[in-house]
PDB file of C-alpha atoms in Angstrom:
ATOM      1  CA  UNK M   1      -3.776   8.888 -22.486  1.00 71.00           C
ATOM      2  CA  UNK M   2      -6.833   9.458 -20.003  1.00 83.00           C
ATOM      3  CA  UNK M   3      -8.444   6.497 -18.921  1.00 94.00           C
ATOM      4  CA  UNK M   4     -11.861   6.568 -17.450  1.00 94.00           C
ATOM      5  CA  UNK M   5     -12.419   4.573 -13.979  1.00 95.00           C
ATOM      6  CA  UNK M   6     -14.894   1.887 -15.585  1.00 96.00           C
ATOM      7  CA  UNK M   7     -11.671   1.219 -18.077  1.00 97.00           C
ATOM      8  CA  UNK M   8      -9.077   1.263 -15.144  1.00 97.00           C
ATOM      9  CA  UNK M   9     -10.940  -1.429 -13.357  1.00 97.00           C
ATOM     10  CA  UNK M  10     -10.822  -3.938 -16.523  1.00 97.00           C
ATOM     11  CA  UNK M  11      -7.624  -3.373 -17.173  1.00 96.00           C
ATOM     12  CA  UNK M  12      -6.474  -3.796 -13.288  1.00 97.00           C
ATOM     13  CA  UNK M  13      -8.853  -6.549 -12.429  1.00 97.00           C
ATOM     14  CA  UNK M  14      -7.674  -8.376 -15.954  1.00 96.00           C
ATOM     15  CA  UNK M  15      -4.383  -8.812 -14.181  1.00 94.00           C
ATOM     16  CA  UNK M  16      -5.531 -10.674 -11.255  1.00 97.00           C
ATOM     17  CA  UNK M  17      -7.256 -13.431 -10.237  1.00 97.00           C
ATOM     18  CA  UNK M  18     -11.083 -13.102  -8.959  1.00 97.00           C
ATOM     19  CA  UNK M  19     -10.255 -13.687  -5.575  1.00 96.00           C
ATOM     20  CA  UNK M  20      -7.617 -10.577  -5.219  1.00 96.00           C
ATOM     21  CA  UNK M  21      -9.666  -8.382  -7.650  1.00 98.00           C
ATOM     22  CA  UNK M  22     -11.957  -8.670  -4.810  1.00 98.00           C
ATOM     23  CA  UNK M  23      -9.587  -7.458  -2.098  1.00 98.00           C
ATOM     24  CA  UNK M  24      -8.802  -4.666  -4.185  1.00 98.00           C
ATOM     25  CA  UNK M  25     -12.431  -3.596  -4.226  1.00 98.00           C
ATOM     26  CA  UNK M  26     -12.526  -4.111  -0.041  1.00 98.00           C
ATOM     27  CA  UNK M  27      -9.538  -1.922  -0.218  1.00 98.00           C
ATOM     28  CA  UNK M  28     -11.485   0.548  -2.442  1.00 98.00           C
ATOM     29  CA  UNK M  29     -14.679   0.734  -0.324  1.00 98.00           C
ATOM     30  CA  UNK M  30     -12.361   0.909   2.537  1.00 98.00           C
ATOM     31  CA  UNK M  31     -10.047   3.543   1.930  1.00 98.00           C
ATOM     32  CA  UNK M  32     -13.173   5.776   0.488  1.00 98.00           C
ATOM     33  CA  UNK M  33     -14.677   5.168   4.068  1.00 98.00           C
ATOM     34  CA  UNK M  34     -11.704   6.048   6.151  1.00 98.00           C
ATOM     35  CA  UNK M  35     -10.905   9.150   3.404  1.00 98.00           C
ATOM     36  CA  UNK M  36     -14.221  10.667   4.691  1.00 98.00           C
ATOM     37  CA  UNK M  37     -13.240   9.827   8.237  1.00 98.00           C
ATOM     38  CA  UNK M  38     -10.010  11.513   8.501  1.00 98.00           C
ATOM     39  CA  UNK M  39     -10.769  14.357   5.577  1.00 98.00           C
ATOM     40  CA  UNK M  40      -8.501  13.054   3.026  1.00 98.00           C
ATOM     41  CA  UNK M  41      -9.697  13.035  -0.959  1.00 98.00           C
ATOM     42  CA  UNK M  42     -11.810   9.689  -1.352  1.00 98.00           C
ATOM     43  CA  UNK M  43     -11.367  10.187  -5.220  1.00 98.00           C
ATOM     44  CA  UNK M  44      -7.713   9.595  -4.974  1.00 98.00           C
ATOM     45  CA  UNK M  45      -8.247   6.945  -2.346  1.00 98.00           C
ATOM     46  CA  UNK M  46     -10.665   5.082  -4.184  1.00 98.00           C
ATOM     47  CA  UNK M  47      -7.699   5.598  -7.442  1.00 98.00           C
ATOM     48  CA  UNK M  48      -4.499   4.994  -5.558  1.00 98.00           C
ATOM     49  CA  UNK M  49      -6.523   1.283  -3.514  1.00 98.00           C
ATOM     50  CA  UNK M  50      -8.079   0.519  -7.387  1.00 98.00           C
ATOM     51  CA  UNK M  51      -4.276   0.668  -8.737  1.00 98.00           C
ATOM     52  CA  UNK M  52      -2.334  -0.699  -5.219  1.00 98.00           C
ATOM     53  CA  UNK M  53      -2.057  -4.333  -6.338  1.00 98.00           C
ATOM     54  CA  UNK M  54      -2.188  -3.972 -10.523  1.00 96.00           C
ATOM     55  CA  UNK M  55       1.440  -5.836 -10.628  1.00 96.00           C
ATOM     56  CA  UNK M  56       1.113  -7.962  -7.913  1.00 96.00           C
ATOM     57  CA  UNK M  57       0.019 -11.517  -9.726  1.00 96.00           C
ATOM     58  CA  UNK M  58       2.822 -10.505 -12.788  1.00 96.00           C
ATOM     59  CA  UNK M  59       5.354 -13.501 -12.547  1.00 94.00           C
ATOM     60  CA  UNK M  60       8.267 -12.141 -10.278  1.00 93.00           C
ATOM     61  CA  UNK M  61      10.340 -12.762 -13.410  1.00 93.00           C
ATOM     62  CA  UNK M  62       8.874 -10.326 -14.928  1.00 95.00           C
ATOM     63  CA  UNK M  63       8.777  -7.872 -11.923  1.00 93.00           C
ATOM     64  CA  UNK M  64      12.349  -8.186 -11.822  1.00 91.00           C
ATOM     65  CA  UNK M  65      13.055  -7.707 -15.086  1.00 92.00           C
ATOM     66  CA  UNK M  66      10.943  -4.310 -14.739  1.00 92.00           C
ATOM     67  CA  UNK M  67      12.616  -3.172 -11.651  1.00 90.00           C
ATOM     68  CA  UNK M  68      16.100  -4.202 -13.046  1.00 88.00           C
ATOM     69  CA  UNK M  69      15.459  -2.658 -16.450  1.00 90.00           C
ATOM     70  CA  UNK M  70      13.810   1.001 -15.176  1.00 90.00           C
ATOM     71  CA  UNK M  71      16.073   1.353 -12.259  1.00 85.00           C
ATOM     72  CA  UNK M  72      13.291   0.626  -9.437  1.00 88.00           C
ATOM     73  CA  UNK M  73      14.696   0.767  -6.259  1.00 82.00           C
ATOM     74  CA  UNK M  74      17.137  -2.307  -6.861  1.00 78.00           C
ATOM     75  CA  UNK M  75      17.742  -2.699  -3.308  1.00 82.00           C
ATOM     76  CA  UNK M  76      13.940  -4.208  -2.776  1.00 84.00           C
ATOM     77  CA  UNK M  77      15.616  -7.322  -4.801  1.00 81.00           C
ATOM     78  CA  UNK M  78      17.627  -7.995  -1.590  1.00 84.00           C
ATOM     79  CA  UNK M  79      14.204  -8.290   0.504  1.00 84.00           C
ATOM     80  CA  UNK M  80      10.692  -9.978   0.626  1.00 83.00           C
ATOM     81  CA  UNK M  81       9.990 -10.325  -3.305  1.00 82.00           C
ATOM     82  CA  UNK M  82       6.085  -9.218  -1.976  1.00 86.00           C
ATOM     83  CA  UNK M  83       7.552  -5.802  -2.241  1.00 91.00           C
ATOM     84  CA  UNK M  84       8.415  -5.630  -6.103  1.00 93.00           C
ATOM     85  CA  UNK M  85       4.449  -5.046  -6.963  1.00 95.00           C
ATOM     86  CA  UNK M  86       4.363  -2.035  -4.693  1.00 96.00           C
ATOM     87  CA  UNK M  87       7.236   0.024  -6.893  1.00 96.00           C
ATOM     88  CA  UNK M  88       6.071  -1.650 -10.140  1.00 96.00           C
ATOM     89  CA  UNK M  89       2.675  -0.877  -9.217  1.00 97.00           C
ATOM     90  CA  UNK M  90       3.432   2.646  -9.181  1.00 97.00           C
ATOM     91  CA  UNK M  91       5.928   2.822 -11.968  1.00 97.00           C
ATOM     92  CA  UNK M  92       2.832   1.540 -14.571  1.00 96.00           C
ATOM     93  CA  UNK M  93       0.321   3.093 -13.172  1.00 97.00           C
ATOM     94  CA  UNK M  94       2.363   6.300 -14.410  1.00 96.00           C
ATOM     95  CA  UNK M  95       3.921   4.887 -17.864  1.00 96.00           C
ATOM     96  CA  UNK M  96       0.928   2.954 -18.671  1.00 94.00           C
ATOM     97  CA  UNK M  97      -2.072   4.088 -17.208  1.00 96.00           C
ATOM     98  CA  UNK M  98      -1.440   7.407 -17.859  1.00 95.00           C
ATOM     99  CA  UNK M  99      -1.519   8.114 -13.949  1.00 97.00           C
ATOM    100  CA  UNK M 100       0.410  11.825 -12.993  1.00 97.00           C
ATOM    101  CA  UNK M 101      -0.857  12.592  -9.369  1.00 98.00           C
ATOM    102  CA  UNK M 102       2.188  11.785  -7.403  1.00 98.00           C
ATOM    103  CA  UNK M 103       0.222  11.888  -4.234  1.00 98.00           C
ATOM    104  CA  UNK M 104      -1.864   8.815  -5.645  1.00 98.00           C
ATOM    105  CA  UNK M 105       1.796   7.401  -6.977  1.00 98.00           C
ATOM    106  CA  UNK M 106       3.376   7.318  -3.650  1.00 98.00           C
ATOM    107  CA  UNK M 107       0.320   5.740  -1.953  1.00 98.00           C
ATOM    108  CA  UNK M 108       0.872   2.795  -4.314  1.00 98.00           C
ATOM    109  CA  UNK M 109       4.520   2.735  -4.305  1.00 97.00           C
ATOM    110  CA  UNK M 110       4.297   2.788  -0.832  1.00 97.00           C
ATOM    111  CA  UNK M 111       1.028   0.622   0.678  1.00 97.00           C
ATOM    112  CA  UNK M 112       3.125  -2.316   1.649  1.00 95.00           C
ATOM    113  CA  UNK M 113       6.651  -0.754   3.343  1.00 96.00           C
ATOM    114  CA  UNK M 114       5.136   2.384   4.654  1.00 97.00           C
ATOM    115  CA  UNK M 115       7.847   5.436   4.685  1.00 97.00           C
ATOM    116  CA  UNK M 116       8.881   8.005   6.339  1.00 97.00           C
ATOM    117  CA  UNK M 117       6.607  10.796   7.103  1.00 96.00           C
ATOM    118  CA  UNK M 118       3.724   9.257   5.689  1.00 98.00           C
ATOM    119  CA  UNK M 119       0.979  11.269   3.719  1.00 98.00           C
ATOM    120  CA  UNK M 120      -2.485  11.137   5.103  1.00 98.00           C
ATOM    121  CA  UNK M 121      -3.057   9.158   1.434  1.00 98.00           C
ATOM    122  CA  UNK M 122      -0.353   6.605   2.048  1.00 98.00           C
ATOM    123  CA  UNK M 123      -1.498   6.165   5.643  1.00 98.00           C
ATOM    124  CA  UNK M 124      -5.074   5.228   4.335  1.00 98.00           C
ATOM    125  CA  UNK M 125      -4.345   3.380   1.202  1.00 98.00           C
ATOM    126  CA  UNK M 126      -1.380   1.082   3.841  1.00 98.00           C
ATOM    127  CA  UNK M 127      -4.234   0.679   6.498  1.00 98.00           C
ATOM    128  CA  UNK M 128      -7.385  -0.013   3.892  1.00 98.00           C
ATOM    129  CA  UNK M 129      -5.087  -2.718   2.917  1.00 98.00           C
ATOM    130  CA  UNK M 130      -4.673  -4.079   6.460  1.00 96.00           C
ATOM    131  CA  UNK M 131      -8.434  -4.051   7.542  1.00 98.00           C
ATOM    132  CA  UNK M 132     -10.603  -4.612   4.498  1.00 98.00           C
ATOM    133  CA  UNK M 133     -12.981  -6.789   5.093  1.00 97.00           C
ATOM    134  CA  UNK M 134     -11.685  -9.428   3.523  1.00 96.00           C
ATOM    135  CA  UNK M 135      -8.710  -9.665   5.700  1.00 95.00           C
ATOM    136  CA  UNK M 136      -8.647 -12.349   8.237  1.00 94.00           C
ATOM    137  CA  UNK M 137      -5.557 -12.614   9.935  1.00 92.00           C
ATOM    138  CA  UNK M 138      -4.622 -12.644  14.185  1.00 91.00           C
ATOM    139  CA  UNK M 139      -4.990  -8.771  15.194  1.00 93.00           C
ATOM    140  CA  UNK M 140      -6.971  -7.281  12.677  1.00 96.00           C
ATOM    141  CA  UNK M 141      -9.866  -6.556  14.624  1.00 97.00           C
ATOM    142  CA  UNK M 142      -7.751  -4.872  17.256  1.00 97.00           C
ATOM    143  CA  UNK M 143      -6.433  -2.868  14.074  1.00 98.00           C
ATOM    144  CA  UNK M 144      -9.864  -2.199  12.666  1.00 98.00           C
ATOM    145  CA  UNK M 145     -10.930  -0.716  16.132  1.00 98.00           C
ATOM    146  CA  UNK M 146      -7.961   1.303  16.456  1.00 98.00           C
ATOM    147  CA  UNK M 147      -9.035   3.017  12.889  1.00 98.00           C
ATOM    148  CA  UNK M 148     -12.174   4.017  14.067  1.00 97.00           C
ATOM    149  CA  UNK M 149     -10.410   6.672  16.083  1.00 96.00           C
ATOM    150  CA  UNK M 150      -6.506   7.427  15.475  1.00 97.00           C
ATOM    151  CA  UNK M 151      -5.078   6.664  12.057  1.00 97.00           C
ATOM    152  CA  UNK M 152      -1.276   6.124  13.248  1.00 97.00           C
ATOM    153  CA  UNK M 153      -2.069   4.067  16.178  1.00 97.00           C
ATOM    154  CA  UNK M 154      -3.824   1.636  13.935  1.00 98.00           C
ATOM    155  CA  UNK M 155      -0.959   2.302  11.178  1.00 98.00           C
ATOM    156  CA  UNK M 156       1.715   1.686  14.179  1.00 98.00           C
ATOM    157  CA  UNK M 157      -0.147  -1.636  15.566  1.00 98.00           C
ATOM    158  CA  UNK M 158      -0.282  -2.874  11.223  1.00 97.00           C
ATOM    159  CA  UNK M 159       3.292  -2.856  11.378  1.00 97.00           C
ATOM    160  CA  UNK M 160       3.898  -4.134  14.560  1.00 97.00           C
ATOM    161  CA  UNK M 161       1.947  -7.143  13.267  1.00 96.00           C
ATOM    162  CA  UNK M 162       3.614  -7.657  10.004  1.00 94.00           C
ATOM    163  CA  UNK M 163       7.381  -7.078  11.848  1.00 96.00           C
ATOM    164  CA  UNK M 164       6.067  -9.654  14.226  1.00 95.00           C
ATOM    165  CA  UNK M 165       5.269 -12.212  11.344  1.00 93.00           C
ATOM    166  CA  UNK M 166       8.503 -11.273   9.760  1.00 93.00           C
ATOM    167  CA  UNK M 167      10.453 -12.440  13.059  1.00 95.00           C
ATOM    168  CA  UNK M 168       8.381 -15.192  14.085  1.00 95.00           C
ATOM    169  CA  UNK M 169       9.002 -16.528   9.968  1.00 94.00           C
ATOM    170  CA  UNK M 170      13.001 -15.944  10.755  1.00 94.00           C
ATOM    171  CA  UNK M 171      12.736 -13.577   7.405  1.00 92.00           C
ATOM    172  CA  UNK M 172      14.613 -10.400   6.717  1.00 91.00           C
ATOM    173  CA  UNK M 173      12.398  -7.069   7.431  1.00 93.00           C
ATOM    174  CA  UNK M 174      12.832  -4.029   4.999  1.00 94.00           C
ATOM    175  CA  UNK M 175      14.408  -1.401   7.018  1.00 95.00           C
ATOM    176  CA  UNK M 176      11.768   1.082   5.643  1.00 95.00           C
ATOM    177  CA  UNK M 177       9.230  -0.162   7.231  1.00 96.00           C
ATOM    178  CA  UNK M 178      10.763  -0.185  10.549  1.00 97.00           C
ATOM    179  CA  UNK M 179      11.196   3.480  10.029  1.00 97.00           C
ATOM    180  CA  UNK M 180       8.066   4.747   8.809  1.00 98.00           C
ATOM    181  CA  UNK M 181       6.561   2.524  12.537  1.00 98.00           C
ATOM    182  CA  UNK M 182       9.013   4.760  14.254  1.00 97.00           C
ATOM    183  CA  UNK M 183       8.170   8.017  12.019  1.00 98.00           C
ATOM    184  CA  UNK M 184       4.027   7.301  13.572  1.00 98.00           C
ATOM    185  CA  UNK M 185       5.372   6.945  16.535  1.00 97.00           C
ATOM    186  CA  UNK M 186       7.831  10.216  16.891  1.00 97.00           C
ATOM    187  CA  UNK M 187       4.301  11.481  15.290  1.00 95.00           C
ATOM    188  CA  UNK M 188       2.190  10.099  18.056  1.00 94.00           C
ATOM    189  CA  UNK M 189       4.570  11.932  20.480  1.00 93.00           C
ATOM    190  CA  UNK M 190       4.622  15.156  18.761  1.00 92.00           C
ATOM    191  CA  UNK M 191       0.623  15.205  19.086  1.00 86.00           C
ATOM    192  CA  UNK M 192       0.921  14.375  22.426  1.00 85.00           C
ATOM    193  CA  UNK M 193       3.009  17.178  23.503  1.00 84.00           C
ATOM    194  CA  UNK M 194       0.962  19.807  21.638  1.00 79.00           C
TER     195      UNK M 194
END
């Protein structure tokens, strides 16, 4: 089944509390805004940041049970539990919502780790998530500045931030993440030398 947008919103926004639905719409308006920018699709943006955090506030019981049950990457289980909603995420928005773009897919299965060879999608749905306005955290204005004009620089200084919080917090940091940093960066390079 089809759902229209107006019905996608209840049913992700039913799943949340008020404060996160309202990141979610920050995330919306923000990866819309840097679609335009950087000539991406802002309907899929505004789809793939309205479905990012849909499993997020399910009780990590119940995550696990999902990604234990359907096969979901089982190795997230031996990182940051904060990663389960990304895959989950994904995984309903397709079985439940109906959702068969697997550009929009990957941007939600992917907003929190990052990947290798990122799609201009995932790159904007992970960075809208980073700088919405609702954010508040040390180095987000240098981030938001940095996505006024380069995409992966912004991406690349995200990630440093979050690997810097994982370190500083002594906690294990999900080797994907550490590549897609590097994968912006080889990209960085490559633009460089053209």
């Amino acid at each position: 089944m089809k759902y229209s947008r107006e019905q996608l919103i209840t049913m992700v926004s039913g799943q949340m509390p008020e404060k996160r639905w309202r990141h979610v719409e920050g995330v919306m308006t923000t990866s819309v805004s840097l679609a335009k920018r950087y000539g991406a699709d802002p309907e899929k943006a505004d789809l793939a940041a309205l479905l990012h955090d849909l499993a997020k506030f399910w009780p990590m019981e119940r995550q696990e049970a999902v990604m234990l049950e359907h096969g979901l990457q089982p190795e997230l289980l031996q990182y940051d539990r904060q990663l389960l909603h990304a895959e989950i995420g994904a995984y309903v928005a397709e079985q439940e919502y109906g959702i068969r773009d697997e550009e929009v897919l990957n941007a939600v299965r992917y907003h929190t780790s990052g990947r290798e060879q990122m799609t201009l999608l995932d790159k904007i749905v992970c960075l809208a998530d980073y700088i919405e306005p609702g954010r508040n955290f040390p180095g987000v204005d240098q981030i938001r500045g940095l996505a006024e004009h380069n995409l992966e620089k912004a991406l690349i200084c995200g990630f440093d931030s979050t690997i810097s919080f994982l370190l500083q917090q002594g906690k294990i940091i999900f080797p994907l993440t550490v590549i897609a940093r590097n994968s912006l960066i080889r990209e960085l390079n490559e633009q460089k030398e053209r």
